[in-house]
Coordinates of C-alpha atoms and ligand atoms in Angstrom, one line a residue:
M8 CA 0.0 0.0 0.0
R9 CA 1.4 3.4 -1.0
V10 CA 0.2 6.3 1.2
I11 CA 0.2 10.0 0.2
T12 CA -0.3 13.1 2.4
F13 CA 0.1 16.8 1.9
G14 CA 1.0 19.8 4.1
T15 CA 3.2 22.8 4.7
F16 CA 5.0 21.3 7.7
D17 CA 6.4 24.7 8.7
V18 CA 8.0 25.1 12.1
F19 CA 7.9 21.3 12.4
H20 CA 6.1 20.1 15.5
I21 CA 4.7 17.0 17.3
G22 CA 1.3 17.2 15.4
H23 CA 3.3 16.8 12.2
V24 CA 5.2 13.8 13.5
N25 CA 2.0 12.1 14.7
I26 CA 0.1 12.4 11.4
L27 CA 3.1 11.2 9.4
E28 CA 3.7 8.2 11.7
R29 CA 0.0 7.3 11.7
A30 CA -0.1 7.6 7.9
K31 CA 2.9 5.3 7.5
E32 CA 1.3 2.6 9.8
L33 CA -1.4 2.2 7.1
G34 CA 1.1 1.2 4.4
Q35 CA 4.6 0.4 3.4
H36 CA 5.6 3.5 1.5
L37 CA 4.8 7.1 2.6
I38 CA 5.0 10.0 0.1
V39 CA 4.7 13.6 1.4
G40 CA 3.7 16.6 -0.8
V41 CA 5.3 19.6 0.9
S42 CA 3.5 22.9 -0.1
S43 CA 5.8 25.3 -2.0
D44 CA 6.4 28.8 -0.5
D45 CA 4.2 30.3 -3.2
L46 CA 1.3 27.9 -2.6
N47 CA 1.6 28.6 1.2
I48 CA 1.2 32.3 0.6
R49 CA -1.9 31.7 -1.6
K50 CA -3.3 29.1 0.9
K51 CA -2.5 30.7 4.3
G52 CA -1.9 34.4 3.3
R53 CA 1.7 34.4 4.7
P54 CA 5.1 33.1 3.7
P55 CA 6.3 30.1 5.7
V56 CA 9.1 30.6 8.4
Y57 CA 11.2 27.9 6.8
T58 CA 11.8 27.8 3.0
Q59 CA 10.4 24.9 0.9
Y60 CA 13.9 23.4 0.7
E61 CA 14.3 23.4 4.4
R62 CA 10.8 22.0 5.0
M63 CA 11.4 19.2 2.4
K64 CA 14.7 18.3 4.0
I65 CA 13.3 18.2 7.5
V66 CA 10.3 16.0 6.4
S67 CA 12.5 13.7 4.3
S68 CA 14.9 13.1 7.2
L69 CA 12.1 11.3 9.1
H70 CA 12.3 7.5 9.5
C71 CA 8.7 7.1 8.5
V72 CA 8.9 9.1 5.3
D73 CA 10.0 7.4 2.1
E74 CA 9.6 10.1 -0.5
V75 CA 9.0 13.9 -0.6
F76 CA 8.0 16.2 -3.5
L77 CA 7.1 19.8 -3.8
E78 CA 3.3 20.5 -4.0
E79 CA 3.0 23.6 -6.2
S80 CA -0.7 23.8 -6.8
L81 CA -3.9 22.6 -5.1
E82 CA -5.4 22.0 -8.5
L83 CA -2.8 19.3 -9.3
K84 CA -3.7 17.0 -6.4
G85 CA -5.3 14.4 -8.7
S86 CA -2.2 14.3 -10.9
Y87 CA 0.1 14.0 -7.8
I88 CA -2.0 11.0 -6.6
L89 CA -1.8 9.3 -10.0
D90 CA 1.9 10.2 -10.7
H91 CA 2.9 8.7 -7.3
K92 CA 0.5 5.7 -7.7
A93 CA -1.0 6.3 -4.3
D94 CA -3.5 3.8 -2.9
L95 CA -4.5 6.0 0.0
M96 CA -4.5 9.7 0.9
V97 CA -4.4 10.7 4.5
M98 CA -5.1 14.3 5.9
G99 CA -5.9 15.8 9.2
D100 CA -9.5 16.3 10.0
D101 CA -9.2 20.1 9.6
W102 CA -9.6 19.0 5.9
E103 CA -12.6 16.6 6.6
G104 CA -14.6 16.1 3.4
K105 CA -12.5 18.5 1.4
F106 CA -10.7 15.8 -0.6
D107 CA -13.6 13.3 -1.0
Q108 CA -13.7 14.2 -4.7
F109 CA -10.4 12.1 -5.1
S110 CA -12.0 8.9 -3.7
D111 CA -12.3 7.6 -7.3
L112 CA -8.5 7.8 -7.6
C113 CA -7.5 6.4 -4.2
E114 CA -9.0 5.8 -0.7
V115 CA -9.3 9.0 1.3
R116 CA -9.0 9.1 5.1
Y117 CA -9.0 11.9 7.7
F118 CA -7.2 11.6 11.0
P119 CA -8.0 13.6 14.2
R120 CA -5.5 16.4 14.6
T121 CA -3.2 16.4 17.6
E122 CA -4.9 18.8 20.0
G123 CA -3.4 22.0 21.3
I124 CA -0.6 22.6 18.7
S125 CA -0.3 24.2 15.3
T126 CA 2.4 26.1 13.4
S127 CA 0.3 29.3 13.8
M128 CA 0.0 28.8 17.5
I129 CA 3.8 28.4 17.9
I130 CA 4.5 31.5 15.8
E131 CA 2.0 33.5 17.9
R132 CA 3.4 32.2 21.2
V133 CA 7.0 32.9 20.2
A134 CA 6.1 36.4 19.0
L135 CA 4.4 37.2 22.3
D136 CA 7.2 35.7 24.4
F137 CA 9.8 37.8 22.7
S138 CA 7.9 41.1 22.2
Ligands
CTP212 N1 -1.8 18.4 11.7 C1 -2.3 17.5 12.7 N2 -2.3 18.0 14.0 C2 -1.9 19.3 14.3 C3 -1.4 20.1 13.3 C4 -1.4 19.6 12.0 O1 -2.6 16.4 12.5 N3 -2.0 19.7 15.6 C5 -1.8 17.8 10.3 C6 -2.7 18.7 9.4 O2 -4.1 18.2 9.6 C7 -2.2 18.3 8.1 C8 -0.6 18.2 8.3 O3 -0.5 18.0 9.8 O4 -2.7 17.1 7.6 C9 0.1 19.4 7.9 O5 -0.5 20.5 8.5 P1 0.1 22.0 8.4 O6 -1.0 22.9 7.8 O7 1.4 22.0 7.8 O8 0.3 22.4 10.0 P2 -0.5 23.3 11.0 O9 0.1 23.2 12.3 O10 -2.0 23.0 10.9 O11 -0.2 24.7 10.3 P3 -1.0 26.1 10.5 O12 -1.1 26.5 11.9 O13 -0.1 27.1 9.7 O14 -2.3 26.0 9.8

């Protein structure tokens, strides 16, 4: 089973590790699409703290991750799934229902997010602590 997931993975944290480890448990090969800096600006309205190259290197260094590629457009999700021959797509439940349209290409599953942490939360906390 080949598993695919997508995300920005900026300011890498425990919620990121948890979803990647859970995704890998469902298959043998985990592929991660890391959002490009431009896509992140379009999607979240701000540039990431770490560049796309830094984020890709961090994610690819994890034991549970087998393959990493740059996700440059949300519209290309279907092509990414087909190109990487994914059997299953995993996303956090903040995306619940948003990728059901791809269920004719691969199985789609949503995992509960790790509570109490997000990249935005860390950025806010650090900004407050050092202001
Ligand atoms: N994720 C998770 N638990 C968290 C945070 C993220 O399971 N506490 C999952 C997301 O659901 C997504 C993946 O990790 O499937 C990548 O999420 P990303 O958007 O990069 O991280 P966030 O911390 O949600 O970033 P932000 O605060 O900028 O939205």
